[in-house]
XYZ file of C-alpha atoms in Angstrom:
658
model
C 88.928 79.310 72.248
C 90.670 77.730 75.151
C 93.068 75.595 73.137
C 94.862 78.783 72.087
C 95.045 80.539 75.419
C 97.920 78.258 76.394
C 100.053 80.907 74.728
C 100.175 82.936 77.885
C 101.278 80.002 79.981
C 104.356 79.322 77.908
C 106.588 82.083 79.372
C 106.494 80.040 82.580
C 108.697 77.472 80.932
C 111.526 79.984 80.879
C 112.114 79.783 84.635
C 111.993 76.071 85.305
C 115.596 74.949 85.006
C 117.442 77.667 86.853
C 119.411 78.391 83.664
C 119.221 81.327 81.291
C 115.869 82.760 80.352
C 116.959 83.599 76.780
C 116.097 81.161 73.928
C 118.800 79.124 72.225
C 120.126 82.177 70.416
C 123.119 82.252 72.757
C 125.057 80.057 70.359
C 128.469 81.172 71.621
C 127.648 79.932 75.133
C 126.425 76.557 73.857
C 129.465 76.154 71.591
C 131.813 76.802 74.506
C 129.959 74.243 76.658
C 130.135 71.655 73.876
C 133.894 72.219 73.501
C 134.734 71.697 77.177
C 132.119 68.999 77.868
C 134.255 65.969 76.859
C 137.052 67.038 79.221
C 134.805 67.609 82.249
C 134.992 64.808 84.802
C 131.901 62.795 85.685
C 130.719 64.859 88.660
C 127.732 66.953 89.677
C 128.997 69.950 87.670
C 128.864 67.919 84.457
C 125.358 66.651 85.271
C 124.154 70.226 85.754
C 125.987 71.363 82.598
C 124.298 68.653 80.495
C 120.843 69.529 81.821
C 121.372 73.274 81.224
C 122.701 72.529 77.731
C 119.683 70.356 76.955
C 117.417 73.133 78.171
C 119.087 75.724 75.884
C 119.187 73.414 72.860
C 115.486 72.540 73.274
C 114.478 76.057 72.219
C 115.591 75.244 68.692
C 115.533 71.416 68.653
C 113.334 69.637 71.221
C 114.534 66.115 70.394
C 118.210 67.038 70.635
C 117.605 68.956 73.850
C 115.906 65.873 75.314
C 119.007 63.744 74.587
C 121.258 66.078 76.614
C 118.730 66.287 79.459
C 118.433 62.503 79.674
C 122.213 62.139 79.724
C 122.477 64.720 82.532
C 119.657 63.042 84.470
C 121.292 59.613 84.185
C 124.578 61.017 85.529
C 122.789 62.774 88.412
C 121.031 59.501 89.330
C 124.323 57.613 89.208
C 125.939 60.201 91.525
C 122.821 60.320 93.771
C 122.792 64.069 93.093
C 119.173 64.748 94.083
C 119.066 68.418 93.050
C 120.397 67.451 89.635
C 117.769 64.704 89.372
C 114.927 67.114 90.126
C 116.291 69.666 87.617
C 116.576 66.942 84.972
C 113.024 65.681 85.491
C 111.752 69.258 85.439
C 113.446 70.042 82.113
C 112.313 66.725 80.584
C 108.741 67.381 81.709
C 108.710 70.659 79.792
C 110.229 69.107 76.662
C 107.691 66.240 76.770
C 104.943 68.847 77.073
C 106.196 70.763 74.020
C 106.346 67.474 72.097
C 102.731 66.805 73.086
C 103.485 63.739 75.264
C 101.352 64.791 78.262
C 101.536 61.449 80.072
C 105.334 61.558 80.258
C 105.250 65.284 81.050
C 103.006 64.734 84.096
C 105.113 61.791 85.297
C 108.329 63.827 85.004
C 106.964 66.888 86.825
C 105.409 64.782 89.605
C 108.780 63.078 90.127
C 110.484 66.485 90.323
C 107.927 67.651 92.910
C 108.483 64.550 95.079
C 112.233 65.189 95.076
C 111.961 68.920 95.679
C 109.641 68.610 98.663
C 112.664 67.404 100.654
C 115.106 70.044 99.357
C 113.759 73.033 101.337
C 113.908 75.302 98.280
C 110.452 76.873 97.789
C 111.398 78.637 94.540
C 112.328 75.408 92.746
C 109.294 73.582 94.160
C 107.139 76.478 92.957
C 108.573 76.147 89.436
C 107.689 72.438 89.360
C 104.103 73.156 90.461
C 103.957 75.839 87.766
C 105.079 73.486 85.006
C 102.682 70.741 86.131
C 99.864 73.304 85.964
C 100.815 74.074 82.354
C 100.430 70.416 81.337
C 96.911 70.241 82.792
C 96.011 73.424 80.965
C 97.245 71.969 77.681
C 94.963 68.994 78.357
C 91.972 71.342 78.623
C 91.619 71.264 82.435
C 91.991 74.905 83.633
C 90.490 74.196 87.062
C 93.116 71.544 87.852
C 95.670 73.948 86.417
C 94.581 76.660 88.888
C 94.993 74.239 91.835
C 98.688 73.820 91.059
C 99.157 77.501 90.186
C 97.890 78.428 93.660
C 100.483 76.069 95.193
C 103.145 77.699 93.006
C 102.136 81.182 94.259
C 102.438 79.973 97.861
C 105.979 78.659 97.256
C 107.134 81.748 95.320
C 105.897 84.026 98.087
C 107.832 81.938 100.623
C 110.950 82.164 98.445
C 110.331 85.852 97.573
C 110.797 85.101 93.853
C 109.163 87.973 91.949
C 109.840 86.466 88.512
C 108.002 83.299 89.545
C 105.051 85.317 90.839
C 104.975 87.326 87.596
C 104.799 84.197 85.433
C 102.249 82.505 87.688
C 99.960 85.559 87.742
C 100.092 85.599 83.921
C 99.080 81.935 83.925
C 96.297 82.496 86.477
C 94.954 85.200 84.170
C 95.028 82.789 81.235
C 93.202 80.032 83.133
C 90.487 82.390 84.408
C 90.103 83.830 80.901
C 89.480 80.305 79.687
C 86.764 79.960 82.353
C 85.180 83.243 81.125
C 86.068 85.006 84.400
C 87.299 88.059 82.488
C 87.434 90.385 85.504
C 89.620 87.966 87.493
C 91.760 87.311 84.431
C 92.386 91.037 83.883
C 93.311 91.516 87.564
C 95.973 88.793 87.362
C 97.367 90.116 84.062
C 97.660 93.608 85.580
C 99.454 92.191 88.643
C 101.882 90.374 86.349
C 102.410 93.499 84.218
C 103.321 95.540 87.312
C 105.994 93.006 88.343
C 107.296 92.602 84.758
C 107.707 96.385 84.427
C 109.639 96.419 87.691
C 111.868 93.534 86.549
C 112.333 94.970 83.038
C 111.725 91.506 81.521
C 110.539 91.624 77.885
C 109.204 88.042 77.769
C 107.135 88.379 80.951
C 105.859 91.829 79.943
C 104.821 90.603 76.493
C 102.851 87.790 78.138
C 101.000 90.262 80.374
C 100.270 92.606 77.465
C 99.006 89.701 75.367
C 96.608 88.676 78.130
C 95.419 92.261 78.604
C 94.841 92.496 74.840
C 92.639 89.372 74.824
C 90.604 90.634 77.805
C 90.048 93.981 76.105
C 89.003 92.289 72.878
C 86.609 90.062 74.821
C 84.867 93.184 76.179
C 84.756 94.878 72.752
C 87.655 97.292 73.314
C 89.459 96.428 70.078
C 91.407 99.703 69.977
C 92.880 98.981 73.414
C 93.506 95.368 72.420
C 95.467 96.464 69.316
C 97.694 98.777 71.348
C 98.557 96.035 73.853
C 99.131 93.165 71.374
C 101.169 95.294 68.943
C 103.438 96.443 71.786
C 103.874 92.814 72.932
C 104.840 91.668 69.418
C 107.130 94.674 68.839
C 109.285 93.999 71.900
C 109.593 90.280 71.040
C 110.687 91.013 67.467
C 113.241 93.539 68.737
C 114.684 90.965 71.149
C 114.453 88.108 68.572
C 112.428 85.970 70.980
C 110.854 83.608 68.438
C 109.743 81.105 71.088
C 107.468 83.685 72.752
C 106.570 85.359 69.456
C 104.653 82.208 68.477
C 102.233 82.662 71.345
C 101.700 86.394 70.785
C 100.937 85.745 67.098
C 98.300 83.197 68.158
C 96.739 85.874 70.376
C 96.831 88.374 67.493
C 94.970 85.852 65.322
C 92.248 85.488 67.991
C 91.797 89.270 68.159
C 91.675 89.682 64.357
C 89.164 86.840 64.155
C 86.987 88.610 66.752
C 87.162 91.746 64.557
C 86.202 89.599 61.527
C 89.487 90.546 59.836
C 89.991 87.011 58.615
C 92.865 87.605 56.164
C 94.906 89.284 58.913
C 94.009 86.446 61.305
C 95.174 83.827 58.773
C 98.439 85.706 58.187
C 99.147 85.836 61.930
C 98.448 82.152 62.567
C 100.454 81.054 59.508
C 103.483 83.029 60.724
C 103.083 81.324 64.112
C 102.918 77.912 62.396
C 106.136 78.637 60.481
C 107.986 79.419 63.714
C 106.431 76.355 65.406
C 107.648 74.060 62.632
C 111.129 75.523 63.031
C 111.201 74.620 66.754
C 109.163 71.398 66.539
C 106.478 72.211 69.150
C 103.805 69.597 68.474
C 101.426 70.932 71.119
C 101.408 74.447 69.629
C 100.842 73.019 66.138
C 97.691 71.231 67.360
C 96.262 74.488 68.722
C 97.197 76.416 65.581
C 95.542 73.881 63.255
C 92.291 74.155 65.189
C 92.425 77.939 65.126
C 93.217 78.075 61.385
C 90.338 75.678 60.647
C 87.935 77.879 62.589
C 89.102 81.057 60.779
C 88.688 79.383 57.364
C 85.174 78.269 58.364
C 84.171 81.759 59.512
C 85.583 83.326 56.327
C 83.546 80.959 54.121
C 86.463 78.805 52.958
C 84.772 75.565 53.966
C 86.950 73.185 51.918
C 90.127 74.546 53.458
C 88.499 74.509 56.889
C 87.660 70.804 56.544
C 91.124 69.920 55.255
C 92.875 71.681 58.146
C 90.401 70.292 60.696
C 91.232 66.753 59.582
C 94.913 67.484 60.220
C 93.994 68.818 63.665
C 91.877 65.747 64.489
C 94.631 63.338 63.472
C 97.202 65.161 65.608
C 94.805 65.453 68.552
C 93.996 61.726 68.448
C 97.698 60.914 68.597
C 98.082 63.121 71.688
C 94.889 62.176 73.556
C 94.550 58.428 72.972
C 92.512 56.424 75.503
C 95.563 54.519 76.737
C 97.438 57.776 77.283
C 94.470 59.354 79.096
C 94.050 56.294 81.350
C 97.736 56.453 82.298
C 97.394 60.162 83.116
C 94.356 59.494 85.332
C 96.268 56.750 87.168
C 99.238 59.068 87.813
C 96.879 61.823 88.925
C 95.180 59.494 91.401
C 98.530 58.281 92.753
C 99.730 61.879 93.211
C 96.553 62.796 95.116
C 96.901 59.620 97.208
C 100.421 60.629 98.243
C 99.110 64.051 99.244
C 96.423 62.448 101.438
C 98.998 60.106 103.012
C 101.163 63.087 103.970
C 98.145 64.730 105.578
C 97.348 61.517 107.486
C 100.950 61.301 108.714
C 100.709 64.876 109.961
C 97.464 64.086 111.796
C 99.084 60.975 113.303
C 101.923 63.114 114.657
C 99.401 65.561 116.155
C 97.571 62.654 117.790
C 100.796 61.333 119.334
C 101.509 64.772 120.778
C 97.990 64.940 122.228
C 98.415 61.484 123.766
C 101.697 62.598 125.368
C 99.966 65.639 126.846
C 97.119 63.427 128.067
C 99.609 61.079 129.789
C 101.145 64.000 131.623
C 97.716 65.241 132.644
C 96.803 61.765 133.901
C 99.966 61.720 136.024
C 99.015 65.051 137.582
C 95.470 63.806 138.211
C 96.792 60.600 139.828
C 99.012 62.594 142.186
C 96.130 64.921 143.036
C 93.774 62.012 143.764
C 96.405 60.355 145.971
C 96.829 63.566 147.936
C 93.059 63.963 148.224
C 92.651 60.389 149.501
C 95.346 61.015 152.087
C 93.600 64.177 153.294
C 90.264 62.372 153.517
C 91.878 59.572 155.564
C 93.311 62.126 157.982
C 89.910 63.822 158.271
C 88.218 60.496 159.044
C 90.852 59.668 161.638
C 90.357 63.002 163.380
C 86.615 62.614 163.248
C 86.653 59.134 164.838
C 88.731 60.461 167.678
C 86.074 63.020 168.518
C 85.023 62.666 172.156
C 81.455 63.628 171.658
C 79.340 62.432 168.699
C 76.627 64.902 169.567
C 79.077 67.755 169.850
C 80.607 66.726 166.537
C 77.180 66.650 164.857
C 76.335 70.081 166.190
C 79.719 71.356 165.059
C 79.232 69.849 161.621
C 75.750 71.341 161.372
C 77.102 74.754 162.266
C 79.927 74.393 159.787
C 77.502 73.323 157.084
C 75.385 76.383 157.698
C 78.452 78.589 157.533
C 79.612 76.949 154.298
C 76.170 77.256 152.731
C 76.009 80.886 153.743
C 79.469 81.536 152.313
C 78.601 79.580 149.187
C 75.442 81.666 148.725
C 77.432 84.825 149.267
C 80.054 83.743 146.734
C 77.383 82.715 144.214
C 75.578 86.028 144.660
C 78.865 87.858 144.132
C 79.600 85.870 140.984
C 76.088 86.536 139.656
C 76.575 90.218 140.334
C 79.943 90.050 138.564
C 78.093 88.535 135.625
C 75.746 91.537 135.530
C 78.728 93.878 135.580
C 80.414 91.939 132.792
C 77.221 91.891 130.725
C 76.939 95.649 131.168
C 80.410 96.063 129.633
C 79.483 94.100 126.495
C 77.960 95.951 123.502
C 74.190 95.530 123.158
C 72.406 94.697 119.873
C 71.129 98.276 119.680
C 74.699 99.580 119.965
C 75.703 97.339 117.080
C 72.787 98.685 115.034
C 73.623 102.314 115.816
C 77.232 101.740 114.752
C 76.116 101.408 111.117
C 77.138 97.787 110.592
C 75.003 96.189 107.906
C 74.330 92.824 109.491
C 75.935 90.628 112.123
C 75.618 88.151 114.973
C 77.273 87.342 118.284
C 77.431 83.701 119.413
C 78.543 84.032 123.063
C 78.434 81.120 125.489
C 80.469 81.335 128.740
C 81.570 78.055 130.322
C 80.708 79.313 133.820
C 78.630 82.190 135.117
C 81.255 84.744 134.143
C 83.523 84.456 131.135
C 87.159 84.958 130.208
C 86.078 85.736 126.625
C 84.744 89.201 125.887
C 84.049 91.573 123.036
C 84.150 95.351 123.036
C 83.036 98.062 120.611
C 83.431 101.808 120.229
C 82.499 104.319 117.511
C 84.749 107.302 116.843
C 83.818 109.516 113.916
C 83.759 107.386 110.787
C 85.630 104.525 112.458
C 84.198 101.539 114.324
C 86.465 99.634 116.726
C 85.636 96.015 117.584
C 87.748 93.751 119.806
C 87.379 89.981 120.267
C 89.449 88.671 123.179
C 90.237 85.456 125.066
C 91.657 86.060 128.545
C 93.714 83.583 130.552
C 91.360 81.161 132.334
C 87.581 81.209 132.560
C 85.089 81.674 135.366
C 85.996 84.249 138.022
C 89.722 84.620 137.104
C 88.869 85.016 133.425
C 86.071 87.421 134.305
C 88.461 89.700 136.216
C 90.863 89.681 133.265
C 88.057 90.487 130.810
C 86.979 93.488 132.908
C 90.591 94.667 133.012
C 90.783 94.312 129.210
C 87.555 96.258 128.607
C 88.640 98.996 131.015
C 92.018 99.375 129.278
C 90.380 99.560 125.836
C 88.049 102.295 127.085
C 90.977 104.218 128.529
C 93.269 103.896 125.498
C 90.728 104.446 122.699
C 88.085 106.683 124.253
C 90.242 108.678 126.698
C 93.703 108.722 125.108
C 92.230 108.858 121.574
C 94.617 106.287 120.083
C 93.317 105.079 116.705
C 95.926 102.680 115.313
C 95.198 99.048 116.340
C 98.883 98.048 116.594
C 99.707 101.025 118.827
C 96.619 100.275 120.945
C 97.739 96.671 121.551
C 101.306 97.812 122.320
C 100.084 100.264 124.989
C 97.527 97.780 126.311
C 100.278 95.165 126.747
C 102.374 97.642 128.735
C 99.450 98.374 131.045
C 98.622 94.672 131.533
C 102.253 93.953 132.467
C 102.213 96.817 134.978
C 98.796 95.859 136.380
C 99.809 92.211 136.892
C 103.356 93.107 137.994
C 104.919 90.855 135.394
C 108.686 90.867 134.904
C 109.371 87.383 133.533
C 110.697 85.919 136.791
C 109.841 82.326 137.702
C 106.620 81.742 139.622
C 104.908 85.010 138.771
C 101.590 85.435 136.955
C 101.604 84.515 133.252
C 98.138 85.958 132.715
C 97.250 87.954 129.623
C 94.882 87.811 126.710
C 94.756 86.803 123.047
C 92.957 89.403 120.991
C 92.127 90.712 117.543
C 91.302 94.436 117.270
C 89.467 95.659 114.153
C 88.986 99.208 112.984
C 86.401 99.607 110.225
C 86.880 102.807 108.201
C 83.489 103.545 106.632
C 84.638 106.114 104.085
C 87.712 104.144 103.006
C 85.790 100.828 102.948
C 88.712 99.103 104.572
C 89.598 97.114 107.662
C 92.683 97.968 109.712
C 93.644 95.407 112.344
C 96.258 94.061 114.708
C 96.090 90.609 116.306
C 97.688 88.863 119.275
C 97.604 85.047 118.943
C 94.090 85.314 117.459
C 93.477 84.896 113.728
C 90.200 85.664 111.970
C 88.554 84.814 108.657
C 87.250 86.764 105.681
C 84.983 84.841 103.302
C 84.894 86.445 99.872
C 82.984 84.897 96.977
C 82.937 81.547 98.777
C 86.682 81.478 99.467
C 87.998 81.545 103.049
C 90.932 83.922 103.636
C 92.656 83.463 107.006
C 94.241 86.604 108.491
C 97.140 85.500 110.685
C 98.115 87.131 114.012
C 101.376 88.017 115.722
C 102.506 85.019 117.808
C 102.488 86.840 121.148
C 99.824 87.717 123.753
C 98.718 90.996 125.247
C 100.782 90.399 128.356
C 104.327 89.407 129.228
C 106.139 87.364 126.562
C 109.763 86.219 126.433
C 110.276 87.521 122.877
C 108.167 90.629 122.988
C 107.921 92.619 119.713
C 105.794 95.561 118.535
C 102.486 94.389 117.100
C 102.114 94.572 113.318
C 99.282 96.518 111.730
C 97.520 95.279 108.597
C 95.065 96.879 106.165
C 92.522 94.910 104.105
C 90.357 96.448 101.398
C 86.778 95.296 101.918
C 84.327 94.412 99.180
C 80.551 94.384 99.266
C 79.367 90.955 100.361
C 82.491 90.120 102.389
C 81.786 88.198 105.592
C 84.139 88.625 108.583
C 84.358 86.122 111.447
C 86.225 86.778 114.679
C 86.434 84.083 117.341
C 88.218 82.638 120.322
C 89.460 79.047 120.585
C 86.505 77.724 122.601
C 84.393 76.660 119.607
C 87.167 74.652 117.903
C 88.456 73.124 121.185
C 85.103 71.633 122.240
C 85.143 67.851 122.687
C 82.288 65.816 121.260
C 81.178 63.965 118.163
C 80.939 60.178 117.857
C 84.426 59.614 119.336
C 84.577 62.431 121.859
C 87.282 64.332 119.946
C 87.915 68.033 119.460
C 85.786 69.795 116.887
C 88.922 71.568 115.488
C 89.234 74.539 113.153
C 88.766 72.527 109.969
C 85.157 71.600 110.894
C 84.583 75.158 112.098
C 85.760 76.506 108.719
C 83.591 74.000 106.841
C 80.519 75.153 108.793
C 81.273 78.802 107.950
C 81.913 78.063 104.257
C 78.737 76.004 104.004
C 76.526 78.770 105.386
C 78.313 82.088 104.641
C 75.791 83.135 101.977
C 72.855 82.938 104.452
C 71.715 85.832 106.606
C 73.733 86.425 109.744
C 70.740 85.463 111.928
C 70.520 82.102 110.147
C 74.282 81.581 110.475
C 74.060 82.302 114.216
C 71.372 79.626 114.654
C 73.263 77.084 112.541
C 76.535 77.677 114.429
C 74.724 77.201 117.740
C 72.983 74.058 116.519
C 76.234 72.600 115.126
C 78.021 73.291 118.430
C 75.251 71.679 120.521
C 75.116 68.646 118.240
C 78.885 68.159 118.457
C 79.014 68.658 122.255
C 76.204 66.210 122.954
C 76.235 65.211 126.638
C 79.847 66.230 127.239
C 80.805 69.170 129.419
C 81.639 72.497 127.775
C 85.421 72.850 128.060
C 85.948 76.578 127.513
C 84.226 79.900 126.952
C 82.915 80.266 123.392
C 82.737 83.482 121.352
C 82.124 83.868 117.595
C 81.218 87.197 115.952
C 80.132 87.485 112.311
C 79.723 90.673 110.297
C 78.431 91.124 106.734
C 79.963 94.033 104.820
């Protein structure tokens, strides 16, 4: 069926040019533009006017619309009007698509994307990604289509363009329907319907209803499918939207075919073909011929089925010739190559920044070594001036004994501090009693005591779990971790605060008071980065707040990063209340909280940082295993990467299976 599901992608074409979303029925507007066009001077306004005119005209006459768009594009190029160029390529890409020239459509949309990346307008860049996705869908590649749709969603969210999100969700539903992921498809259609209702947009709403109708028919709910598809067609007829009506009629034919109402299916597809011929949409005609051939075959009209199928094959061969396909593959490879080159350039910039930091560190080390050498020289000079070698030896022996005694005392104190810190950490039995299904804790301090810590408490039907990274490691970090655990106990268990954001706000106030921080130069900048989770058992949801510490949720093999507030639990120059977030949890979700020690470890063949990308790859590779197995594999991967190098920071990773 997938050749016909393109129908729900087509409403996306209505938002690409920035012009009107109505078809070319607005004849009065076009006539007025045509009258004034000859008198308009050759400037950017005329270029934009030509492109918008071409876009409007293309609804009724694709070839004529293409002429105006090309004229507008040529003028924009002559004037070096980059926004006009990108709009022109975008409009041409859509017209080429409707004419069935996929090679030129891809080339045009890729050119528009290259231009729009530098224009800092996420909504227009999102529209170009959306239109490129449509071309790949028309070519029968829904997975590649979804890749670009996801990029479109990201841009529309940045630009807060609800109409773009509505169209893209409709298209995501169509692509997942084509992949037989009916549940995902229905979810996206329902999201799109909600936005379309809010916007009051008939075209978008008809697309959502058409998708919902197909999903219902797929699951055998033909009564529900009829209600949805009839409503979609009704509103399009009322608004005289013939362009969109074509696609809803194709969907109606699919539903009637599923019900074995072949005469009704033929009537629907023939009406769609009549409208298609009126507009000149070659791509839609190809899909309709295939569908009509299949309906004839199922209804026992084999001669007609063969005749129509031959027409379909001839048209398909003209659209998908080997030379055309090879050109498309070459453009696709070039586009991916450019993407990789941008990523490499970004990595190169990061490397230069790291080298600059390393140079500064080397300067500090050089100064420190010089000072140390000077001190040693002074010590040697004083020693050589000693009057009595024997007395000096005795003195040194005594001093050595004192130092060893003090060192032992300090070591014993640190070991005892470790016992205290360990006593503050939740035990495996406490995790089990909390009701968590399955989990692990990978905890590896750099020194005897750690600046990383985790903390847990159970209150009623809620489980609190904190993962924190305090300033420093060793003894200073250990003191900070004990302060953090003590404050969590006080705020949650004694003061009975339950909202993670409010808990972090109060905890920050107490840290600032405890460390006497006011923001003046030279004072302590200590604090902690932290994520605080609250699991609500009855609600099956996670409520959290985070300070400089993100965490991951892996759902169905896809990693979802939950971003933090960019401020610590401690003094910060631009201090703001912490934000609270709620995430609905699903059975099988895996949650991973962590500090930066794992990703910052140096090692590997070239002694570089492990980084978060490798950390994420390890999690994604093993998330389906038991938590015990994941714990072992994380530990093994860390040891392998570290090799013989020194551990650079405390390491803490906690995993929980829902």
